[in-house]
PDB file of C-alpha atoms in Angstrom:
ATOM      1  CA  MET A  26     -11.200 -17.386 -16.155  1.00  0.00           C
ATOM      2  CA  ILE A  27      -9.160 -14.731 -14.401  1.00  0.00           C
ATOM      3  CA  ALA A  28     -10.575 -11.199 -14.306  1.00  0.00           C
ATOM      4  CA  SER A  29      -8.522  -8.529 -16.038  1.00  0.00           C
ATOM      5  CA  SER A  30      -8.104  -6.597 -12.765  1.00  0.00           C
ATOM      6  CA  ASP A  31      -6.693  -9.706 -11.086  1.00  0.00           C
ATOM      7  CA  ARG A  32      -4.369 -10.305 -14.022  1.00  0.00           C
ATOM      8  CA  GLN A  33      -3.076  -6.731 -13.793  1.00  0.00           C
ATOM      9  CA  THR A  34      -2.585  -6.996 -10.013  1.00  0.00           C
ATOM     10  CA  ALA A  35      -0.714 -10.298 -10.427  1.00  0.00           C
ATOM     11  CA  LEU A  36       1.481  -8.857 -13.162  1.00  0.00           C
ATOM     12  CA  GLU A  37       2.272  -5.801 -11.006  1.00  0.00           C
ATOM     13  CA  PHE A  38       3.236  -8.119  -8.162  1.00  0.00           C
ATOM     14  CA  LYS A  39       5.346 -10.262 -10.488  1.00  0.00           C
ATOM     15  CA  ARG A  40       7.194  -7.170 -11.688  1.00  0.00           C
ATOM     16  CA  CYS A  41       7.894  -6.072  -8.115  1.00  0.00           C
ATOM     17  CA  ALA A  42       8.884  -9.565  -6.947  1.00  0.00           C
ATOM     18  CA  ALA A  43      11.210  -9.962  -9.926  1.00  0.00           C
ATOM     19  CA  ALA A  44      13.105  -6.901  -8.733  1.00  0.00           C
ATOM     20  CA  LEU A  45      13.912  -8.889  -5.570  1.00  0.00           C
ATOM     21  CA  ALA A  46      14.841 -12.226  -7.178  1.00  0.00           C
ATOM     22  CA  PRO A  47      14.638 -13.919 -10.560  1.00  0.00           C
ATOM     23  CA  ILE A  48      11.250 -15.559 -10.956  1.00  0.00           C
ATOM     24  CA  ARG A  49      11.518 -18.968 -12.676  1.00  0.00           C
ATOM     25  CA  GLN A  50       7.808 -19.707 -12.628  1.00  0.00           C
ATOM     26  CA  PHE A  51       4.813 -17.519 -11.763  1.00  0.00           C
ATOM     27  CA  ARG A  52       1.244 -18.789 -11.645  1.00  0.00           C
ATOM     28  CA  VAL A  53      -2.071 -17.516 -10.343  1.00  0.00           C
ATOM     29  CA  PHE A  54      -4.221 -20.318  -8.915  1.00  0.00           C
ATOM     30  CA  GLY A  55      -7.321 -20.832  -6.825  1.00  0.00           C
ATOM     31  CA  SER A  56     -10.735 -19.230  -7.096  1.00  0.00           C
ATOM     32  CA  ARG A  57      -9.558 -16.060  -8.814  1.00  0.00           C
ATOM     33  CA  ALA A  58      -7.763 -18.096 -11.504  1.00  0.00           C
ATOM     34  CA  ARG A  59     -10.858 -20.264 -11.985  1.00  0.00           C
ATOM     35  CA  GLY A  60     -13.112 -17.227 -12.145  1.00  0.00           C
ATOM     36  CA  ASP A  61     -15.379 -18.222  -9.255  1.00  0.00           C
ATOM     37  CA  ALA A  62     -13.987 -15.866  -6.612  1.00  0.00           C
ATOM     38  CA  THR A  63     -16.132 -13.791  -4.293  1.00  0.00           C
ATOM     39  CA  SER A  64     -15.317 -10.244  -3.285  1.00  0.00           C
ATOM     40  CA  GLY A  65     -13.534 -11.574  -0.194  1.00  0.00           C
ATOM     41  CA  SER A  66     -11.389 -14.161  -1.994  1.00  0.00           C
ATOM     42  CA  ASP A  67      -7.649 -13.796  -1.928  1.00  0.00           C
ATOM     43  CA  LEU A  68      -5.409 -13.832  -5.012  1.00  0.00           C
ATOM     44  CA  ASP A  69      -3.262 -16.974  -4.750  1.00  0.00           C
ATOM     45  CA  VAL A  70       0.167 -16.703  -6.412  1.00  0.00           C
ATOM     46  CA  PHE A  71       2.768 -19.447  -6.874  1.00  0.00           C
ATOM     47  CA  LEU A  72       6.372 -18.405  -7.383  1.00  0.00           C
ATOM     48  CA  VAL A  73       9.419 -20.535  -8.085  1.00  0.00           C
ATOM     49  CA  VAL A  74      12.770 -18.849  -7.364  1.00  0.00           C
ATOM     50  CA  ASP A  75      16.390 -20.012  -7.390  1.00  0.00           C
ATOM     51  CA  HIS A  76      17.009 -19.540  -3.668  1.00  0.00           C
ATOM     52  CA  ILE A  77      14.929 -18.413  -0.718  1.00  0.00           C
ATOM     53  CA  ASP A  78      15.863 -17.358   2.792  1.00  0.00           C
ATOM     54  CA  ALA A  79      13.914 -15.720   5.610  1.00  0.00           C
ATOM     55  CA  ASP A  80      14.794 -12.204   4.489  1.00  0.00           C
ATOM     56  CA  LEU A  81      13.738 -12.737   0.867  1.00  0.00           C
ATOM     57  CA  ARG A  82      10.548 -14.492   1.961  1.00  0.00           C
ATOM     58  CA  ARG A  83       9.731 -11.524   4.200  1.00  0.00           C
ATOM     59  CA  ARG A  84      10.437  -9.013   1.426  1.00  0.00           C
ATOM     60  CA  ILE A  85       8.242 -10.931  -1.031  1.00  0.00           C
ATOM     61  CA  SER A  86       5.446 -10.978   1.538  1.00  0.00           C
ATOM     62  CA  GLU A  87       5.809  -7.235   2.106  1.00  0.00           C
ATOM     63  CA  VAL A  88       5.615  -6.560  -1.630  1.00  0.00           C
ATOM     64  CA  ALA A  89       2.531  -8.802  -1.871  1.00  0.00           C
ATOM     65  CA  TRP A  90       0.886  -6.869   0.927  1.00  0.00           C
ATOM     66  CA  GLU A  91       1.731  -3.505  -0.655  1.00  0.00           C
ATOM     67  CA  VAL A  92       0.496  -4.463  -4.124  1.00  0.00           C
ATOM     68  CA  GLY A  93      -2.586  -6.091  -2.654  1.00  0.00           C
ATOM     69  CA  PHE A  94      -3.355  -3.038  -0.525  1.00  0.00           C
ATOM     70  CA  GLU A  95      -3.048  -0.748  -3.533  1.00  0.00           C
ATOM     71  CA  ASN A  96      -5.428  -3.017  -5.489  1.00  0.00           C
ATOM     72  CA  ASP A  97      -7.869  -3.854  -2.664  1.00  0.00           C
ATOM     73  CA  VAL A  98      -7.106  -7.583  -2.657  1.00  0.00           C
ATOM     74  CA  VAL A  99      -5.171  -9.904  -0.375  1.00  0.00           C
ATOM     75  CA  LEU A 100      -2.304 -11.604  -2.209  1.00  0.00           C
ATOM     76  CA  SER A 101      -1.360 -15.004  -0.779  1.00  0.00           C
ATOM     77  CA  THR A 102       2.029 -16.242  -1.868  1.00  0.00           C
ATOM     78  CA  PHE A 103       3.330 -19.796  -2.120  1.00  0.00           C
ATOM     79  CA  VAL A 104       7.091 -19.512  -2.758  1.00  0.00           C
ATOM     80  CA  ILE A 105       9.379 -22.491  -3.395  1.00  0.00           C
ATOM     81  CA  THR A 106      12.781 -22.968  -4.943  1.00  0.00           C
ATOM     82  CA  VAL A 107      13.680 -24.717  -8.173  1.00  0.00           C
ATOM     83  CA  GLU A 108      15.403 -27.411  -6.094  1.00  0.00           C
ATOM     84  CA  GLN A 109      12.327 -27.961  -3.917  1.00  0.00           C
ATOM     85  CA  LEU A 110      10.206 -28.250  -7.061  1.00  0.00           C
ATOM     86  CA  GLU A 111      12.539 -30.600  -8.911  1.00  0.00           C
ATOM     87  CA  GLN A 112      14.053 -32.686  -6.102  1.00  0.00           C
ATOM     88  CA  GLY A 113      12.036 -32.240  -2.922  1.00  0.00           C
ATOM     89  CA  PRO A 114       8.740 -33.643  -1.749  1.00  0.00           C
ATOM     90  CA  LEU A 115       6.955 -30.408  -2.658  1.00  0.00           C
ATOM     91  CA  GLY A 116       7.501 -31.192  -6.328  1.00  0.00           C
ATOM     92  CA  VAL A 117       5.230 -34.201  -6.092  1.00  0.00           C
ATOM     93  CA  SER A 118       2.757 -32.778  -3.576  1.00  0.00           C
ATOM     94  CA  PRO A 119      -0.896 -32.676  -4.648  1.00  0.00           C
ATOM     95  CA  ILE A 120      -1.134 -28.892  -4.241  1.00  0.00           C
ATOM     96  CA  VAL A 121       1.866 -28.212  -6.508  1.00  0.00           C
ATOM     97  CA  ARG A 122       0.607 -30.700  -9.081  1.00  0.00           C
ATOM     98  CA  GLN A 123      -2.813 -28.986  -9.019  1.00  0.00           C
ATOM     99  CA  ILE A 124      -1.222 -25.533  -9.371  1.00  0.00           C
ATOM    100  CA  GLU A 125       0.845 -26.684 -12.337  1.00  0.00           C
ATOM    101  CA  LYS A 126      -2.186 -28.275 -13.935  1.00  0.00           C
ATOM    102  CA  GLU A 127      -4.786 -25.545 -13.381  1.00  0.00           C
ATOM    103  CA  GLY A 128      -2.830 -22.425 -12.489  1.00  0.00           C
ATOM    104  CA  ILE A 129      -2.515 -19.635 -15.003  1.00  0.00           C
ATOM    105  CA  GLN A 130       1.075 -18.944 -15.890  1.00  0.00           C
ATOM    106  CA  LEU A 131       1.879 -15.275 -16.235  1.00  0.00           C
TER     107      LEU A 131
END
């Protein structure tokens, strides 16, 4: 499964992102969550927040870059709102279903 260093990086990012907006759901997914990542693999993170706008999306991306830089990994974020998850087409998309099924909730 997920390496302890990846878990710590994800938790650090979660803490920083939570200072920007309440995080309703936070999951690590992809190769690092499965444990089959290579040294060049990114750390995929799924966040569900109450509301998102361009400024918050930019700030979350900046925090992801900063935390990733400090930990020598690229963090890739997939951010959606509770409404998008529960009422929009993203909630039934194959990628979100896969993340909810196989992603590691932190």
